[in-house]
Amino acid sequence: MATEKFTDSGIKINEVYTPNNLPQSFAANETAPGQFPFTRGVQPDMYRGKLWTMRQYAGFSTAEESNKRYHYLLSQGVSGLSVAFDLPTQIGYDSDHALSEGEVGKVGVAIDSIEDMQRLFKGIKLEDVSTSMTINSTGYILLALYVALAKQQGADLKKISGTIQNDILKEYAARGTYIYPPKPSMRIITDIFEWCSKEVPKWNTISISGYHIREAGSTAVQEIAFTLSNGKAYVQAALAKGLDINVFGKRLSFFFNSHNNMFEEVAKFRAARKMWATMMKELGATDEKAMMLRFHTQTGGSTLTAQQPLNNISRVTIQTMAAVLGGTQSLHTNGYDEALSLPTEEAARIALRTQQIVAYESGVVDTVDPLAGSYYVESLTNEVEQKAWELIHKIDAMGGAVTAVEQGFIQEEIARSAYEYQRQIESKEKIIVGVNKFTIDKELPIPGFKIDDSIRTVQSERLKQLKAERSMQNAEASLISIENAAKENTNLMPHVVAAVENKCTLGEIADVLRKVYGEYK
């Protein structure tokens, strides 16, 4: 008798699927793509009308170096930029801060001021490009810097488009780049929702992220359950502030991971769309556009292996297919060398070409939701959905995602899944090619991409010069106005934009709110 098979979320897989495996409600609930609850996609014609946005996540070293990579990627056919920031930028420290030592420009680009932002986007018109920024606790500052630069370029703020990740709840649960406690952090997020709806209406104000939850070791089911619970908490916080769900709901976006278990990943994306539409309707949305789950996908960083790294090209191809078959709006594909270093230019190009080959040569874009009606995929979509709802109801019973994070429930669930996954690899219940099977004795060296430590000196000198040349009076007045807005509970964003225009640094602005809100330990 054949051994039993399970998906990565522990869902039992039948040997064969028949019409009897379809959910009982399948025929009654079957709707066309572009119709509520959007299981089959958010657009009636999906990729026949417009391909997904092809992004390549990039940012390293100084703003000038990252700018060169952006121009290269744009020349190779990317249709949107995706910015990675270094750790000091992510946690609100300038490059010259003692805690920044050893980290400046390493896992992303160092951004300390409006001058760095000018260098980062030199020769790129912000009105013409969609920019996604992976930034959370300092997301409000990076958005202010981007808007200030757009104004300097003479751009129409009503036309600039892009996304800030701005998803703080998953930082407490999975990633760790938080600064302030959860409640004031939620307040900053709703300030961004409110301000953007008036000032930059095409900007996606949050990218509710399952990606890092999955990278931390969750299953596919946990990824969507915890992500949608976080999304619900943001919506409830915005409603409590008196914001209109039909307005801010249209600017919420999601960010998911794509792993190797292809059919479970497709089922996950389809289930997530259906669940979010249902959730938003229950929370009071009446405009269908506010019920649509639009999402960016990145292929699974944690699935990449340092052993036989060229095998990662095959892994990324499978993950790309899953994301496209699942109906993503935007996609970043990882470089094959990313388990070893930042991606080289060659690896970034191959990763982009993978998307282009799927788009232009595979035929999977020619019809909408081509796996719909598959007995296996429909059955799996239903099972993923049911298991995710069970987790969401558990979180709701605790009082919601903020409470579940404060009590450590989400962190413990992820840790348990991560442990189980590692156990399966070590016992060889789960085969990872080149790691625990089909290994080779001698690996050919892959050239890595290393960042020079001297960047901190360059950035520190620039900060010194900026502070010497700016109006101290204007800078100090700007920082005081941010502090007053934080204490008086008025919207922070106009004050932060004014501060970056007056050449206040990222660290100075973050420190003002550290003083008012304290730091989360």
PDB file of C-alpha atoms in Angstrom, residues 154 299 311 328 406 417 420 461:
ATOM      1  CA  GLY A 154       7.058  68.613  -9.998  1.00  0.00           C
ATOM      2  CA  THR A 299       9.248  33.540  -4.435  1.00  0.00           C
ATOM      3  CA  ASN A 311      18.978  24.247  -8.642  1.00  0.00           C
ATOM      4  CA  THR A 328      -0.926  37.558  -8.506  1.00  0.00           C
ATOM      5  CA  GLU A 406       0.784  40.385  22.654  1.00  0.00           C
ATOM      6  CA  SER A 417       5.481  24.646  12.374  1.00  0.00           C
ATOM      7  CA  GLU A 420       8.152  20.314  12.490  1.00  0.00           C
ATOM      8  CA  GLU A 461      30.353  62.392   6.265  1.00  0.00           C
TER       9      GLU A 461
END
